[in-house]
mmCIF file of C-alpha atoms in Angstrom:
data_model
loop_
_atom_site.group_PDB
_atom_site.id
_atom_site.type_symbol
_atom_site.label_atom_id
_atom_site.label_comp_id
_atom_site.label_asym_id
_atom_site.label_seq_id
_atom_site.Cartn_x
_atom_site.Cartn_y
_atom_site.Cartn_z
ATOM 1 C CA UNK A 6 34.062 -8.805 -15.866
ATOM 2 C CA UNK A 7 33.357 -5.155 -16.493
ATOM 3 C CA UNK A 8 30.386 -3.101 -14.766
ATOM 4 C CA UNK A 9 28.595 -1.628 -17.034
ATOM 5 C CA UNK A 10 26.795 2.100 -16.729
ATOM 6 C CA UNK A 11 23.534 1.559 -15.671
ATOM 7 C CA UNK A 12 22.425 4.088 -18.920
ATOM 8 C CA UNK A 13 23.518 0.827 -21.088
ATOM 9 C CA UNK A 14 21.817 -1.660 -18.729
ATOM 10 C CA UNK A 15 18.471 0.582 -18.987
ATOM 11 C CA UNK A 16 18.771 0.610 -22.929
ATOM 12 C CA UNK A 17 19.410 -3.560 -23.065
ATOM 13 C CA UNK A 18 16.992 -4.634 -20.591
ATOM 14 C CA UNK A 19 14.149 -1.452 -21.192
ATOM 15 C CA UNK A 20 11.961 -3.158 -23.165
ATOM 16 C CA UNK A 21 12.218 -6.701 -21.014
ATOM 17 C CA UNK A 22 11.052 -4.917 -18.204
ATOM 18 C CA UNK A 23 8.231 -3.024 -19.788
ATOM 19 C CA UNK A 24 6.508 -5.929 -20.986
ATOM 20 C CA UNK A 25 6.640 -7.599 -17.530
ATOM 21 C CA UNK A 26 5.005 -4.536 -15.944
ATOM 22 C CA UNK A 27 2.666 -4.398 -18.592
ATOM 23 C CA UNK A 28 1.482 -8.572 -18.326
ATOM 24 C CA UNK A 29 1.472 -7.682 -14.185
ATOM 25 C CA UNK A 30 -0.539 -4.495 -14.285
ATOM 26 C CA UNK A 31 -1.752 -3.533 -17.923
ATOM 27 C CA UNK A 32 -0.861 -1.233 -20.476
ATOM 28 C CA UNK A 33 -1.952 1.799 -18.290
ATOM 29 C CA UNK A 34 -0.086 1.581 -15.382
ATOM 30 C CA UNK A 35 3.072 -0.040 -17.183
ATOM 31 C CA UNK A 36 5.204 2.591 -17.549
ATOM 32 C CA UNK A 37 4.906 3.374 -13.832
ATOM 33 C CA UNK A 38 6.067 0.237 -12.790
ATOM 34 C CA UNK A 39 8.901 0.579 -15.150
ATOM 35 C CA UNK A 40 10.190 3.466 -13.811
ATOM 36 C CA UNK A 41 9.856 2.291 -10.649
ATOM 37 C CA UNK A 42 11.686 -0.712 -11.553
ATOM 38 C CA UNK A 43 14.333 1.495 -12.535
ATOM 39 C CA UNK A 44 14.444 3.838 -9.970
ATOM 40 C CA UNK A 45 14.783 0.470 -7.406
ATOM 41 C CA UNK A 46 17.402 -0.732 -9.876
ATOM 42 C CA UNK A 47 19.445 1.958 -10.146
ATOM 43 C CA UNK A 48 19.917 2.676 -5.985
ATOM 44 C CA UNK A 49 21.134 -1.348 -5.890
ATOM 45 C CA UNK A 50 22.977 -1.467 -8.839
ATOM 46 C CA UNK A 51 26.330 -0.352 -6.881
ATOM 47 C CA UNK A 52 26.220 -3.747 -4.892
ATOM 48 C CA UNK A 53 24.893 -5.739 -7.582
ATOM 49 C CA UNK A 54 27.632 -8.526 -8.118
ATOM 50 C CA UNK A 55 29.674 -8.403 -11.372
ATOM 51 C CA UNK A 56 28.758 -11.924 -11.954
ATOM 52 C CA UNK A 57 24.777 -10.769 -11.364
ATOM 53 C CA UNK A 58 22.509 -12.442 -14.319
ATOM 54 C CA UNK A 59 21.461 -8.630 -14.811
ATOM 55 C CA UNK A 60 18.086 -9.700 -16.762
ATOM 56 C CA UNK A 61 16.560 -12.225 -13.763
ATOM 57 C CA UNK A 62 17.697 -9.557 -11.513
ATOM 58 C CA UNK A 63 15.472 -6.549 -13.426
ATOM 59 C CA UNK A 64 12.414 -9.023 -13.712
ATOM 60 C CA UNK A 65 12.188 -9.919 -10.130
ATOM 61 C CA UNK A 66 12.631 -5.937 -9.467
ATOM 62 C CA UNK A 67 9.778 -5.711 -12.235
ATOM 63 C CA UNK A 68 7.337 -8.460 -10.834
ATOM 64 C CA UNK A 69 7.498 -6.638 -7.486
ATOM 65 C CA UNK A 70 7.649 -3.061 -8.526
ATOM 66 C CA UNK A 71 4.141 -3.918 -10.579
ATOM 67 C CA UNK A 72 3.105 -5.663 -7.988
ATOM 68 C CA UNK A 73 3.234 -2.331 -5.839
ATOM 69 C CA UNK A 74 1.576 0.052 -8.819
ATOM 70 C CA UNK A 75 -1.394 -2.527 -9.116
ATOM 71 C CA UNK A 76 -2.247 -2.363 -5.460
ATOM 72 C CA UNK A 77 -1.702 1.320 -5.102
ATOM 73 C CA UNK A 78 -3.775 1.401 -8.200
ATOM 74 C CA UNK A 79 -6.794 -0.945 -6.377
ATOM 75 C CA UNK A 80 -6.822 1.793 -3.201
ATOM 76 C CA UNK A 81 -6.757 4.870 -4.957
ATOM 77 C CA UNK A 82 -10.362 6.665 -4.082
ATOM 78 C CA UNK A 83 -12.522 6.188 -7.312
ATOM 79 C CA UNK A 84 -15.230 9.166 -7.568
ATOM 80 C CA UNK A 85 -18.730 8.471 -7.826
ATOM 81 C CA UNK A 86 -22.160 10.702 -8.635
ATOM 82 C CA UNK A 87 -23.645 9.901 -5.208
ATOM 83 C CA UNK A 88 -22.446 8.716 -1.825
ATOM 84 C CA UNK A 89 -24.402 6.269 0.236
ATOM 85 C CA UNK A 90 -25.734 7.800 3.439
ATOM 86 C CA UNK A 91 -24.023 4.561 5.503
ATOM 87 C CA UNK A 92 -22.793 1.607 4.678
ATOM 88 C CA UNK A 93 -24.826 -1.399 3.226
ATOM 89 C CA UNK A 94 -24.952 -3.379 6.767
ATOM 90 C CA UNK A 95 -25.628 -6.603 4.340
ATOM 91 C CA UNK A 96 -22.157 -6.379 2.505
ATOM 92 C CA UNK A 97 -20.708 -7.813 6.215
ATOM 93 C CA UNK A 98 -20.893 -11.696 6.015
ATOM 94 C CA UNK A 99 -21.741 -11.888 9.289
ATOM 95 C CA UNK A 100 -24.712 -9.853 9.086
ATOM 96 C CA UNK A 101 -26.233 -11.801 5.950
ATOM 97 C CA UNK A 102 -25.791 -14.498 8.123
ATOM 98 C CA UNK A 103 -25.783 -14.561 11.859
ATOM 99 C CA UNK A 104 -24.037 -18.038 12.637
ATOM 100 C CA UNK A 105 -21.198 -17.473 10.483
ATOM 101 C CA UNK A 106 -20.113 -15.065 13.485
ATOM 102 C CA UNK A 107 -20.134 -18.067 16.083
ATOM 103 C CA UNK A 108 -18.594 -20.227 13.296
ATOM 104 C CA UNK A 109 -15.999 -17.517 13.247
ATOM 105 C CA UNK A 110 -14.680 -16.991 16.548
ATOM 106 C CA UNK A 111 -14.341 -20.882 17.535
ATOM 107 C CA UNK A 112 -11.218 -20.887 15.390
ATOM 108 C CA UNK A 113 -7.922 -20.159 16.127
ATOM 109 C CA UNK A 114 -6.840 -16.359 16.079
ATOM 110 C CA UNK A 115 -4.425 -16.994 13.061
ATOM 111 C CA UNK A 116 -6.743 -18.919 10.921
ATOM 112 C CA UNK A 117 -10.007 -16.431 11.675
ATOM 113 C CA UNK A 118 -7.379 -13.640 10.887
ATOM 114 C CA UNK A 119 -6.046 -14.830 7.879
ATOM 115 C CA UNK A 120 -9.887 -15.617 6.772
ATOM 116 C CA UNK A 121 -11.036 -11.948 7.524
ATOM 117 C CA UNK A 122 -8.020 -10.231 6.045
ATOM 118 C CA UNK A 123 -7.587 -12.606 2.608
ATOM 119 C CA UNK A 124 -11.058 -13.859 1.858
ATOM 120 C CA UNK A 125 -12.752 -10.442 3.441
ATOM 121 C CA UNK A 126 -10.339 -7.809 2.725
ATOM 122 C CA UNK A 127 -8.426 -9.166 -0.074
ATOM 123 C CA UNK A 128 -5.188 -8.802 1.127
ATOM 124 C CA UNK A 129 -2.481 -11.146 -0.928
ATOM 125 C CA UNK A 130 -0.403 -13.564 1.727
ATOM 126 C CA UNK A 131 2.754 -11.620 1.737
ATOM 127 C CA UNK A 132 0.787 -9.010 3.701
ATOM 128 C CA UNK A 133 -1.157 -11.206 6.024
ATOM 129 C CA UNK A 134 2.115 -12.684 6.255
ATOM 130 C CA UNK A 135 3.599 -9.452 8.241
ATOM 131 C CA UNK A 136 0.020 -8.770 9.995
ATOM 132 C CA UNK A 137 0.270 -12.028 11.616
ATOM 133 C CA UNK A 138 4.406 -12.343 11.942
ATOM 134 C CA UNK A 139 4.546 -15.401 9.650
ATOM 135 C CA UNK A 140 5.680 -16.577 5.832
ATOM 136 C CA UNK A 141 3.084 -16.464 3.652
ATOM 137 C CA UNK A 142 3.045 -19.949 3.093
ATOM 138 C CA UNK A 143 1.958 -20.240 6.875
ATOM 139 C CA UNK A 144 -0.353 -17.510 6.190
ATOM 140 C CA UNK A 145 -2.153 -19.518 3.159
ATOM 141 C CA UNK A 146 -2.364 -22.362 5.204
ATOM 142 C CA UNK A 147 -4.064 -20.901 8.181
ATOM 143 C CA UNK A 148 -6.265 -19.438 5.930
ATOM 144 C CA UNK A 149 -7.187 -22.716 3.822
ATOM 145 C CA UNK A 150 -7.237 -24.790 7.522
ATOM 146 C CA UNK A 151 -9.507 -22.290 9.078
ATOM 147 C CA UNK A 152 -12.078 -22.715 6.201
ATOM 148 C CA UNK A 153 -11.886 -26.303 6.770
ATOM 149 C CA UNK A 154 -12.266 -26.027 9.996
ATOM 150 C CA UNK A 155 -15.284 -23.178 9.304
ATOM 151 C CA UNK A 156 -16.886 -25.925 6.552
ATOM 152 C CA UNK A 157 -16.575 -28.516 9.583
ATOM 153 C CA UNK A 158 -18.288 -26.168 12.284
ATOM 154 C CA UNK A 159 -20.930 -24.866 9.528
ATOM 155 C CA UNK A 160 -22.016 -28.470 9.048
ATOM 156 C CA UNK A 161 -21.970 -29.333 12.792
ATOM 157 C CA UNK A 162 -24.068 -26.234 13.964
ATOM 158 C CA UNK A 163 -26.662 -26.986 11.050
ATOM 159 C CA UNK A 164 -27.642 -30.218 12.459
ATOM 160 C CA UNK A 165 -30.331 -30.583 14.509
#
């Protein structure tokens, strides 16, 4: 089978891979993801296998490269008419309530880690996946065990 230029695969595939950035991320930051897509695409392409199913190949580049866009999108500074002198000390779920701290740190390292950094800081499981040197199944699973475990305590230490 013949390789074709990449200039060919860009013009039968384009408008694939625009519509799977734009159902990941939106119409506005769609076209970034494309190009990104593209610019991923086009430093593998050289390896790809002839054989490659070309168009499963330039989604799963899509899915991730949106993937990328929409978080770099989520942590871009937004500006605002006024800044808060401090922080709001009540946005801290362990200062709205003081046993959930206690609750906290009787569980495992993992599971209290994958807690804070999913259901806290909204990290997705791939990356609390690499923060705690696991898959991200085992990452999802700490997290759901440790609020098991966190439901269990919560009921204990409310009994009198």
């Amino acid at each position: 089978m013949k390789v074709r230029p990449f200039e060919e695969v860009v013009a039968r595939h384009g408008a694939t891979v625009l519509r799977v950035c734009r159902a990941v991320v939106g119409p506005v930051d769609a076209e970034d993801a494309w190009s990104e897509t593209f610019l991923s695409a086009l430093r593998a392409y050289p390896d790809l296998p002839a054989d490659a199913n070309v168009e499963a190949w330039l989604v799963t580049i899509a899915h991730r490269r949106a993937l990328d866009v929409g978080r770099a999108r989520s942590r871009r500074a937004h500006p605002t008419d006024t800044v808060p002198e401090r922080a709001d000390p009540t946005a801290d779920p362990a200062h709205r309530d003081p046993d959930l701290w206690p609750a906290l740190q009787r569980l495992p390292d993992k599971q209290r880690l994958a807690i804070a950094y999913h259901h806290i800081a909204g990290l997705p499981f791939a990356e609390i996946a690499t923060l705690l040197g696991n898959s991200p199944d085992a990452a999802r699973r700490a997290a759901a065990d440790g609020i098991k475990t966190l439901r269990k305590h919560w009921i204990e230490d409310e009994k009198p």
